[in-house]
Coordinates of C-alpha atoms and ligand atoms in Angstrom, one line a residue:
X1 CA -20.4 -24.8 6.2
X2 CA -18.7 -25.3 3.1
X3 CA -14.8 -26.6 3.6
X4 CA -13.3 -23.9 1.8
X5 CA -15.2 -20.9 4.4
X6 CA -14.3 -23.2 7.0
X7 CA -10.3 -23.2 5.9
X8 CA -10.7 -19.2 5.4
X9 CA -11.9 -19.1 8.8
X10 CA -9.5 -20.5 10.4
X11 CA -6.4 -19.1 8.3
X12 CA -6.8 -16.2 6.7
X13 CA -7.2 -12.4 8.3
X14 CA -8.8 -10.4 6.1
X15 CA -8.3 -6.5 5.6
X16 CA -10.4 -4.0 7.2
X17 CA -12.6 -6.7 8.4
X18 CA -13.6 -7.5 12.2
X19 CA -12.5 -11.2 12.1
X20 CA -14.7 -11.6 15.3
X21 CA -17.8 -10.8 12.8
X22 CA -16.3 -12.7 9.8
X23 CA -16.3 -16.3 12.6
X24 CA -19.7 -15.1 13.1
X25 CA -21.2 -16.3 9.2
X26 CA -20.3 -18.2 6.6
X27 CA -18.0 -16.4 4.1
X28 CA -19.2 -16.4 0.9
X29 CA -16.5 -18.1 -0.7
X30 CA -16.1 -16.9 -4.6
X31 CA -14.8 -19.2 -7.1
X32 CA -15.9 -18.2 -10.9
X33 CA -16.5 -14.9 -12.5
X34 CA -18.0 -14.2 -15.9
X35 CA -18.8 -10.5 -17.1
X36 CA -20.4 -8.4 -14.4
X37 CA -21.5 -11.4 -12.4
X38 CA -19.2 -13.8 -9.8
X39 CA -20.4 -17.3 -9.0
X40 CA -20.0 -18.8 -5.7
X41 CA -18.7 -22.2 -4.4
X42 CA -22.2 -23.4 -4.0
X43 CA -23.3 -22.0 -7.5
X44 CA -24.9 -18.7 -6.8
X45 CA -24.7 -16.0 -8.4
X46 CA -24.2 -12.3 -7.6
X47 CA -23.6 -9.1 -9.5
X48 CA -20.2 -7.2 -9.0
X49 CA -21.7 -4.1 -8.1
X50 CA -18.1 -2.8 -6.7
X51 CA -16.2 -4.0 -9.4
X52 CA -14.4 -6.2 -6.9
X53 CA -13.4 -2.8 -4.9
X54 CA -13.2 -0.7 -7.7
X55 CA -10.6 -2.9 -9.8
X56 CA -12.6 -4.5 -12.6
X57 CA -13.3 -2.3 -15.6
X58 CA -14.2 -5.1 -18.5
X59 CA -16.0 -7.7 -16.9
X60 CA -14.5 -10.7 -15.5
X61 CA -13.1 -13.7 -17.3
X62 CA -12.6 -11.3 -20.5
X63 CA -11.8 -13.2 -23.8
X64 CA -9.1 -10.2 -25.0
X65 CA -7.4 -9.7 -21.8
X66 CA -7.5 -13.8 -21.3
X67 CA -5.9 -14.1 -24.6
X68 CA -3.3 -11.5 -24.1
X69 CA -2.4 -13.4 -20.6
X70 CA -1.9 -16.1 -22.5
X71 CA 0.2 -14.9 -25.2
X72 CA 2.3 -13.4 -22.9
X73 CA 2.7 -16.9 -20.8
X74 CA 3.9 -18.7 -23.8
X75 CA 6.7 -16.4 -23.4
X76 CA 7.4 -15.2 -19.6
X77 CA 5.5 -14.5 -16.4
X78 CA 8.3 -12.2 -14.7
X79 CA 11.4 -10.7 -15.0
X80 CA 13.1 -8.4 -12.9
X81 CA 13.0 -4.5 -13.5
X82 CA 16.1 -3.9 -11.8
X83 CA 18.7 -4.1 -14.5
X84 CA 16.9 -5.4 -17.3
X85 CA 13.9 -4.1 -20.0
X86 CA 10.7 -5.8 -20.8
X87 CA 8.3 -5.8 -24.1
X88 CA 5.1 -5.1 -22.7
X89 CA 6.4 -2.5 -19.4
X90 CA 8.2 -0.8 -21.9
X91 CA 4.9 -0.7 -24.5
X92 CA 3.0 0.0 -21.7
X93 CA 4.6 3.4 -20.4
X94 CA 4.6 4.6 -23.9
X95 CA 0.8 3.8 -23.6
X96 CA 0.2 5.7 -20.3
X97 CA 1.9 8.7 -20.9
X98 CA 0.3 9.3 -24.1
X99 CA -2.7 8.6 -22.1
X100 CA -1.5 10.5 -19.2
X101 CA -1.2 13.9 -21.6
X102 CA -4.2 13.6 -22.5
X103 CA -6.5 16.4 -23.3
X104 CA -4.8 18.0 -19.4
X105 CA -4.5 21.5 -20.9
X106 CA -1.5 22.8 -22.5
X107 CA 1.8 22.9 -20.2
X108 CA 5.6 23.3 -21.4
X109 CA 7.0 20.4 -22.4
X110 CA 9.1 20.4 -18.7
X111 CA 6.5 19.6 -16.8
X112 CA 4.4 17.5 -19.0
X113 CA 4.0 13.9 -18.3
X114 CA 7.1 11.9 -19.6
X115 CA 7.8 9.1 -17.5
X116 CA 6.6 6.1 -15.9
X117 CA 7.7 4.3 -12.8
X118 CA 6.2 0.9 -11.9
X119 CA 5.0 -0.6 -8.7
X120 CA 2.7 -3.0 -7.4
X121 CA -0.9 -1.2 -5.8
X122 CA -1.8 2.0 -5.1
X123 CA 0.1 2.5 -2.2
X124 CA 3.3 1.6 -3.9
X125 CA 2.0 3.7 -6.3
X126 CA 1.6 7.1 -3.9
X127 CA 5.0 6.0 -1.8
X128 CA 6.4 6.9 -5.1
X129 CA 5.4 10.0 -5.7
X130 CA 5.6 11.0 -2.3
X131 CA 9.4 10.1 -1.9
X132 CA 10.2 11.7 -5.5
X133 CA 8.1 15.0 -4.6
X134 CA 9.8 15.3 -1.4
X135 CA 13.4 15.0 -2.4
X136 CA 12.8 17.1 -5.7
X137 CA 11.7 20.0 -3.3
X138 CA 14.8 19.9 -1.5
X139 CA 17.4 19.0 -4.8
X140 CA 15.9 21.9 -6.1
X141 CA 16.4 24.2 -3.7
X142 CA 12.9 25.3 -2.5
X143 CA 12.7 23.7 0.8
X144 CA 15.3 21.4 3.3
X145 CA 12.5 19.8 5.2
X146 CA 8.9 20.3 2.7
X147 CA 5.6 18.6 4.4
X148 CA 2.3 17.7 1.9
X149 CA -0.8 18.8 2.0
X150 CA -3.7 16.7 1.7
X151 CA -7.5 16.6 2.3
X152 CA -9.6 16.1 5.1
X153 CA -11.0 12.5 4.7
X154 CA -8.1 11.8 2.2
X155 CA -7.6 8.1 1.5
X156 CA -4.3 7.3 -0.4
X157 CA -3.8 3.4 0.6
X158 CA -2.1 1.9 3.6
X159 CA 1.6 1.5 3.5
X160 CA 3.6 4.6 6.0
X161 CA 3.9 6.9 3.7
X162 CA 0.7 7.0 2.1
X163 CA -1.2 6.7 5.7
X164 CA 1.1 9.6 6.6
X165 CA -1.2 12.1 4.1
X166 CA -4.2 10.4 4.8
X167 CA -7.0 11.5 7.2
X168 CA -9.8 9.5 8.1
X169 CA -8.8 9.0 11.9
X170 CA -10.8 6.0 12.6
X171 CA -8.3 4.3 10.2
X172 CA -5.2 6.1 10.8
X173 CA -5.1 7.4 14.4
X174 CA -3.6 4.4 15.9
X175 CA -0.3 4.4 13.5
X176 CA 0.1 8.4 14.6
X177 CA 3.6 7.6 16.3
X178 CA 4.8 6.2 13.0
X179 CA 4.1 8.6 10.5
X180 CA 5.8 11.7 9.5
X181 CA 3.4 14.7 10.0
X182 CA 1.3 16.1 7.2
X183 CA -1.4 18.9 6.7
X184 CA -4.5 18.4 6.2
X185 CA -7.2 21.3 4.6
X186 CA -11.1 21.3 4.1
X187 CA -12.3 18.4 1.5
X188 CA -15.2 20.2 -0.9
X189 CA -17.7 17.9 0.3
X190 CA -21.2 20.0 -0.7
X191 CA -23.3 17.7 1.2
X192 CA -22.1 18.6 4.6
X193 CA -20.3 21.7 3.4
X194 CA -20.6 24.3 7.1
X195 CA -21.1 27.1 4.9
X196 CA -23.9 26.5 2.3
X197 CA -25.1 23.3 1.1
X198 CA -25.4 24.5 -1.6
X199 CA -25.6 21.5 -3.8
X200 CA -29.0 21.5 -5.3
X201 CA -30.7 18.3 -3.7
X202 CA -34.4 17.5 -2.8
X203 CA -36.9 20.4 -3.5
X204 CA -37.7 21.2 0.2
X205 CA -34.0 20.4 1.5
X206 CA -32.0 23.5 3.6
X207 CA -30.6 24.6 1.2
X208 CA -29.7 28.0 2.5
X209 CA -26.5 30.1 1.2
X210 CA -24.9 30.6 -2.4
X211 CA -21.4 28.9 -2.4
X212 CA -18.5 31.4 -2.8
X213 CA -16.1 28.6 -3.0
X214 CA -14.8 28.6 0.5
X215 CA -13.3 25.6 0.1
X216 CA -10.8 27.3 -2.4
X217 CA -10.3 29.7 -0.1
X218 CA -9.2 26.9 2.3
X219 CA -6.3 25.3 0.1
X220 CA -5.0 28.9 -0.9
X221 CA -4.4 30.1 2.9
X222 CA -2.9 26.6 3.7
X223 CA -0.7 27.1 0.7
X224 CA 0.5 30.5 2.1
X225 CA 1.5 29.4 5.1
X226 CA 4.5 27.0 4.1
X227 CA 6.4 25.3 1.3
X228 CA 4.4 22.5 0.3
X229 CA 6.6 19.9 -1.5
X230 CA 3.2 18.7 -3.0
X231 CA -0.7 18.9 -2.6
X232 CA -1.9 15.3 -3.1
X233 CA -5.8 15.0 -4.1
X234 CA -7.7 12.2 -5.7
X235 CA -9.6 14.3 -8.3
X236 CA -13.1 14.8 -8.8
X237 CA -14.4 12.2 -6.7
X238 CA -12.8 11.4 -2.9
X239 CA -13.7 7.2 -2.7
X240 CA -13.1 5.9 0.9
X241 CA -13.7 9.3 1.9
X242 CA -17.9 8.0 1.3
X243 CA -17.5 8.7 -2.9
X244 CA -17.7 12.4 -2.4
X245 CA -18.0 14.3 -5.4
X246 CA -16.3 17.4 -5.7
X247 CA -18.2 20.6 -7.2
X248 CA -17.3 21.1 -10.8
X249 CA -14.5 23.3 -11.0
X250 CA -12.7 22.9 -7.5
X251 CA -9.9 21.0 -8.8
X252 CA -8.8 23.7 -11.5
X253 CA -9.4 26.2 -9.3
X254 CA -7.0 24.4 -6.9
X255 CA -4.4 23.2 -9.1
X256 CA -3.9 26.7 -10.5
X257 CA -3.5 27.8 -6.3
X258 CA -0.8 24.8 -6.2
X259 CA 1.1 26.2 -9.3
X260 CA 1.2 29.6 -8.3
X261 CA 2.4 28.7 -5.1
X262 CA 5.3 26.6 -6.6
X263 CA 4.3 23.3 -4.8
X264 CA 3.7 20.2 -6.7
X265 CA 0.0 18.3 -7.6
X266 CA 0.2 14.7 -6.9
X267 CA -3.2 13.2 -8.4
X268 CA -4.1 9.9 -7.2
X269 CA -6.1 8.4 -9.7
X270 CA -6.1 5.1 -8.2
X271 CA -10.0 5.0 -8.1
X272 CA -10.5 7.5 -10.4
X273 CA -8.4 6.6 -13.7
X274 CA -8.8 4.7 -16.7
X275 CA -12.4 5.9 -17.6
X276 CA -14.3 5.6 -14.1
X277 CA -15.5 9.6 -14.2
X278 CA -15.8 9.5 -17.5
X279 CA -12.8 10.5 -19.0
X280 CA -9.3 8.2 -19.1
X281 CA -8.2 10.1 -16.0
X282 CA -10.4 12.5 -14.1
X283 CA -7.6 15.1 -14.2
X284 CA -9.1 15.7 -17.5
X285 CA -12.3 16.5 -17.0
X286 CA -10.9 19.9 -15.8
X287 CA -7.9 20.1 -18.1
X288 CA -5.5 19.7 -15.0
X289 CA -2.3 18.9 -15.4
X290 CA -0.2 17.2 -12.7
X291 CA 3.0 17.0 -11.5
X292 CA 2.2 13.1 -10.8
X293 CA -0.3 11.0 -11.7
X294 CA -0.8 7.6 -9.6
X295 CA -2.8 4.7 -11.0
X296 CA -3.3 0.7 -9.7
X297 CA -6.8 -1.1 -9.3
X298 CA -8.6 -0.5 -13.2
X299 CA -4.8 -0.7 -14.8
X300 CA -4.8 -4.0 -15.8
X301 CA -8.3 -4.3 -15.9
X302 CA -8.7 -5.4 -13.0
X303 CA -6.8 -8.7 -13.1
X304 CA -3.5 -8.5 -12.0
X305 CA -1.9 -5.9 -8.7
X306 CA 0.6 -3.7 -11.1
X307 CA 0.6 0.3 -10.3
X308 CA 2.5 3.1 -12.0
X309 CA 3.3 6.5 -11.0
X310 CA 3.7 9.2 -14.0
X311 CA 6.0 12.2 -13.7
X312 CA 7.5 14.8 -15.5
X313 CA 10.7 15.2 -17.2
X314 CA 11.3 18.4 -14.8
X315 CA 11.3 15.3 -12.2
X316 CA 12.9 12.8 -13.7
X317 CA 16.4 15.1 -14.4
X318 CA 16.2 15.8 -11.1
X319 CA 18.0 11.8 -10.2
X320 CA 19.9 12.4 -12.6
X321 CA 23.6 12.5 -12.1
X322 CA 26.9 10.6 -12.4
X323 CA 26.8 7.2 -10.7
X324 CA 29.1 8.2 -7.5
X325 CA 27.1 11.4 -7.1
X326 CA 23.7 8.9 -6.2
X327 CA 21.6 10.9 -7.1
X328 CA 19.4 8.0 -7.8
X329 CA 16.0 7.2 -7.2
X330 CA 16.7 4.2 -4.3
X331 CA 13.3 2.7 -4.3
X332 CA 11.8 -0.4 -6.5
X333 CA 9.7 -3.8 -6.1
X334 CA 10.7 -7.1 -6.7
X335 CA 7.9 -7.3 -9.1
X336 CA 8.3 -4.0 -10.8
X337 CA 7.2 -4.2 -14.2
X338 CA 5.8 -7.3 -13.9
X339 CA 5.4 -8.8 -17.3
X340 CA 1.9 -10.6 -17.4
X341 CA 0.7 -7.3 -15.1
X342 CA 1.4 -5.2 -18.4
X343 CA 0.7 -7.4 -21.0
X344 CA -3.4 -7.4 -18.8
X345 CA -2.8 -3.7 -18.9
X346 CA -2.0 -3.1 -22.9
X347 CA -5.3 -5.3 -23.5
X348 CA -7.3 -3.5 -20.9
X349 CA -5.9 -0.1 -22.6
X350 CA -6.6 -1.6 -26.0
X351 CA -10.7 -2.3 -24.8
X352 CA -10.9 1.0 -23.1
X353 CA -9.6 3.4 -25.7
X354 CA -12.4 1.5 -28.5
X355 CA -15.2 3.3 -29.3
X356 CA -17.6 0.4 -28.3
X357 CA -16.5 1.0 -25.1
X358 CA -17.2 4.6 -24.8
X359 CA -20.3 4.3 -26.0
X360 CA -21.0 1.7 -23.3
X361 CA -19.5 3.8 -20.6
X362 CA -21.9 6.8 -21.5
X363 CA -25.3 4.8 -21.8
X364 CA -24.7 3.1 -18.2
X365 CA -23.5 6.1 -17.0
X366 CA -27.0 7.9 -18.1
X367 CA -29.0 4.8 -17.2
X368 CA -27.1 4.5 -13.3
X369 CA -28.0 8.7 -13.3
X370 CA -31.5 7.8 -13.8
X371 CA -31.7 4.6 -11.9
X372 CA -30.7 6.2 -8.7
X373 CA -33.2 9.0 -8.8
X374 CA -35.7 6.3 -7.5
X375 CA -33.6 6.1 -4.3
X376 CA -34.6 10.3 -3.0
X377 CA -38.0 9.4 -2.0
X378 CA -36.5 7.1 0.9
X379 CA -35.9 9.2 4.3
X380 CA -32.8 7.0 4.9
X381 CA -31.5 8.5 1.7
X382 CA -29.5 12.0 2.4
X383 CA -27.5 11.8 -0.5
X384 CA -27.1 10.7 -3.7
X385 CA -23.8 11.5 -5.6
X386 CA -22.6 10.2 -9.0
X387 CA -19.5 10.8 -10.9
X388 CA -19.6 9.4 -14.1
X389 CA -19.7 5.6 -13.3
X390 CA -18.7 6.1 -9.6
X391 CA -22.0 6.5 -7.4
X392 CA -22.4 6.7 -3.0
X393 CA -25.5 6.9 -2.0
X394 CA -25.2 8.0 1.8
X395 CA -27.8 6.9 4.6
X396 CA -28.8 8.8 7.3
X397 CA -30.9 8.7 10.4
X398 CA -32.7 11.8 9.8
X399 CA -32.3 13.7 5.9
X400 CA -33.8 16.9 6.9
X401 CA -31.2 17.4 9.9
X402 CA -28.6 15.5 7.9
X403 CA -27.6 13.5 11.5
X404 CA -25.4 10.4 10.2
X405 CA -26.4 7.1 11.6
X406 CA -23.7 6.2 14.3
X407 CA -21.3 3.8 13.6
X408 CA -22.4 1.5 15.9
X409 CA -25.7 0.9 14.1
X410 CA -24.0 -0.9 11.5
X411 CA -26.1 0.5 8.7
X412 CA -24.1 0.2 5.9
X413 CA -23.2 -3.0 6.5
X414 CA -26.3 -4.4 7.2
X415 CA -27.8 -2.8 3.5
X416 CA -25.2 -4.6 2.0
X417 CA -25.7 -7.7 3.5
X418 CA -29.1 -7.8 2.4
X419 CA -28.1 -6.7 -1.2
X420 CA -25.8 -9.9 -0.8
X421 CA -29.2 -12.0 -0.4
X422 CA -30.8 -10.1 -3.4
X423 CA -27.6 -11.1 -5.3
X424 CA -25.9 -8.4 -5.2
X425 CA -22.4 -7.4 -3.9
X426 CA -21.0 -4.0 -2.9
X427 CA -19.2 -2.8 0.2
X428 CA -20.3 0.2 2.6
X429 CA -17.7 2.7 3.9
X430 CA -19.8 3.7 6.8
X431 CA -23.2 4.3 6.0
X432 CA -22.0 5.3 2.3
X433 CA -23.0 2.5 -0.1
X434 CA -21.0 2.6 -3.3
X435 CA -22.1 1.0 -7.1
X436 CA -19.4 1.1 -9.6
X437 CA -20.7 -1.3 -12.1
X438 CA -18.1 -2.7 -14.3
X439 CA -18.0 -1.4 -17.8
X440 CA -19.7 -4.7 -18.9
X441 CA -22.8 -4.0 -17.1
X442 CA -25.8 -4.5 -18.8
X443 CA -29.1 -2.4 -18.8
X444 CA -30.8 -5.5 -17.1
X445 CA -27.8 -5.8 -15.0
X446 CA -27.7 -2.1 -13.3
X447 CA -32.0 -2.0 -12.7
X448 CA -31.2 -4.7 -10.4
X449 CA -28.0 -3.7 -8.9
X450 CA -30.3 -0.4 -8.2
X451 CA -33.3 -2.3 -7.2
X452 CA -31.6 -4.9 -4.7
X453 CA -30.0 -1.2 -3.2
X454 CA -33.8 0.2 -2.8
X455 CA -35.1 -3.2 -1.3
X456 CA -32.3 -3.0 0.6
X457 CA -32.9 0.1 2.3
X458 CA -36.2 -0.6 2.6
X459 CA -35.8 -3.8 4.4
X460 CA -33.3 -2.9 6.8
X461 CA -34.1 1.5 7.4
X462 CA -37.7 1.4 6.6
X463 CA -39.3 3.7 3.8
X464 CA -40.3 6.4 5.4
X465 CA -37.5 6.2 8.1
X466 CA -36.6 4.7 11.7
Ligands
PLP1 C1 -7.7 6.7 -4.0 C2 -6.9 5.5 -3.5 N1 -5.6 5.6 -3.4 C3 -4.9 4.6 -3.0 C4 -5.5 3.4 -2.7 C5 -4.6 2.2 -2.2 O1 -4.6 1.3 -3.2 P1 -4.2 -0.2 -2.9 O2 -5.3 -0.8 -2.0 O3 -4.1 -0.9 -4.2 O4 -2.9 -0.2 -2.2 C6 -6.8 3.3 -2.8 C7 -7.5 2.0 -2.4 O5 -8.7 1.9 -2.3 C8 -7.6 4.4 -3.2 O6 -8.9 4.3 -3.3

């Protein structure tokens, strides 16, 4: 066993890992990155087929964004937020909530996007937004004690707060006695939708009734029932929920039942943002506009941990007051606005807003839309779901019944483990196996990172099923 697996194993814990299975192998241990592929310790090479969990936009070891860490080390790594400005956080707000606006449909100037507060990941990023949502509901009157509203599967990152609106049970049930309660309302998952399916699929699939958009229905009876400070939703595309898509059109449907209803939309773009769905933020794919916008992982490219949560003016005057009144938003970081984190960020921005780069995200996305039609002809295969350049393709035991492999099975995990030996990395949630190919990806690059997922299932399901 290499030295440096041996040190991991015997120091480090690693997140949402069994360490019991990690003693069992030898770690790969990464140590070198170039573009879309990572280099281990022993010189092998794999593609990033996860974009290092869904952080890594440009490729890794980027010339620009090296460049612009280095200009900005000549000068300072860090300096504190808390009582003092910065060059590049104060460049980069101006960036994001020009971004931010977008093309998110026209909305008085109020509750437009207008300000930026930074953290440090995405749960920083959603703790945020949760604590200014809250207290803005009650400064303003509507409600003393407001609760959220969020989606069944919701992931929104692991800190209280953010665990507190999330619902996948097999990762939050145990922390129940420490969270405060929220609601949770029916996530607009077609695939396993009780009352249609109707997502067109295979030719012969069940699919049986025409959607009439229960799942609307769903969030507007919820939002009836009580003042919701906030409805917090990662747009178009639910990640550790198993990449599940939403039906095009949900999300305005729903935002326009939040507004009416006076609560606030908390968008967590933390997956989603800076291009993934094909747009800068997948708000704007459905000309949404939100109260706040949360964003981490692809902000700096994928380089550095820096988050930011946008909000609205409306929000913002709402902490404000004279000193002895403390009205003041009591929350920051010691690494708030974190200089070298933004500097990453204005490059990444800069790459990302180029045309070359559009055109690149388009052609992969079309190629990875074609590439993973090769995958339906497998019975382990039940679904296949893309978003722009976010794709889960889910296994299960039997497709015509839709009957999920249990989790004991380990199915996801072993496919990816035999993608590892094919060279390529990715990481299952369950028996969802996700590809989001960095940006950098080339054509070459994306048949194999398909191809080692195909091999995969054959090796380890079977073709025709087990
Ligand atoms: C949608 C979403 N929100 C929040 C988070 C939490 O982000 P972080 O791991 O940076 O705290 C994640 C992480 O995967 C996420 O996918």
């Amino acid at each position: 066993m290499h030295k440096l697996a041996r040190l991991d194993q015997k120091y480090v814990w690693h997140p949402f890992t069994q360490m019991r299975d990690w003693a069992r192998r030898e770690p790969i241990v990464l140590a070198r990155g170039k573009g879309a592929v990572l280099e281990d310790v022993r010189g092998k090479k794999f593609l990033d087929a996860n974009a290092s969990i869904w952080t890594n936009l440009h490729g890794h070891n980027h010339p620009k964004l090296n460049a612009a860490l280095q200009r900005q080390l000549k000068k300072v790594a860090h300096t504190s937020a808390l009582g003092f400005a910065n060059e590049p956080a104060a460049l980069l707000a101006e960036r994001l909530v020009k971004a931010g606006r977008g093309s998110a449909g026209a909305s008085p100037s109020r509750t437009k996007l207008a300000k930026v507060f930074f953290s440090d990941d995405g749960s920083t990023a959603l703790e945020v937004a949760l604590k200014m949502s809250y207290e803005f509901t009650r400064r303003t009157g509507r409600s003393r004690a407001p609760k959220f509203l969020s989606l069944q599967g919701a992931y929104h990152g692991d800190t209280v707060g953010a665990v507190s609106v999330g619902h996948i049970d097999l990762f939050h049930k145990a922390y129940g006695g420490l969270l405060f309660k929220s609601d949770k309302v029916m996530s607009p998952n077609c695939y396993r939708c009780p009352f249609n399916q109707a997502k067109p699929e295979r030719a012969d699939a069940r699919v049986t009734r025409k959607c009439n958009w229960e799942c609307v229905g769903k969030v507007e009876a919820k939002l009836k029932q009580r003042k919701y400070a906030a409805f917090v939703v990662e747009p178009r595309v639910q990640g550790a929920a198993g990449m599940i898509a939403h039906p095009e059109g949900w999300l305005k449907r729903v935002a326009e039942a939040v507004r009416a209803s006076g609560a606030q939309l908390i968008a967590d773009e933390v997956m989603t943002g800076f291009g993934r769905t094909g747009t800068m933020f997948a708000c704007q794919k459905e000309k949404v506009a939100a109260d706040f916008l949360c964003v981490a992982k692809g902000l700096t490219g994928g380089y550095l941990p820096m988050a930011a949560t946008l909000t609205t003016q409306a929000v913002f005057d709402a902490f404000l007051g004279e000193y002895e009144e403390f009205k003041t938003f009591f929350h920051g970081h010691s690494y708030t606005g974190n200089q070298l984190g933004a500097a990453a960020a204005l490059a990444s921005l800069d790459i990302l807003q180029g045309s070359e780069s559009k055109m690149k995200r388009r052609g992969l996305e079309k190629q990875l839309r074609d590439e993973l039609q090769t995958l339906w002809s497998l019975a382990a295969v039940g679904d296949v779901r893309q978003e722009g350049l976010v794709a889960g393709v889910e296994l299960v035991a039997d497709w015509r019944t839709r009957a999920a492999f249990p989790l004991k099975a380990r199915a996801g995990i072993r496919v990816c483990e035999a993608m590892a030996r094919r060279g390529v990395l990715t990481r299952p949630i369950g028996n969802v196996i996700p590809l989001l190919p960095p940006y950098c990806t080339t054509q070459l690059q994306l048949r194999k990172m398909v191809k080692a997922l195909r091999e995969s299932i054959v090796e380890v399901l079977g073709e025709t099923g087990c």
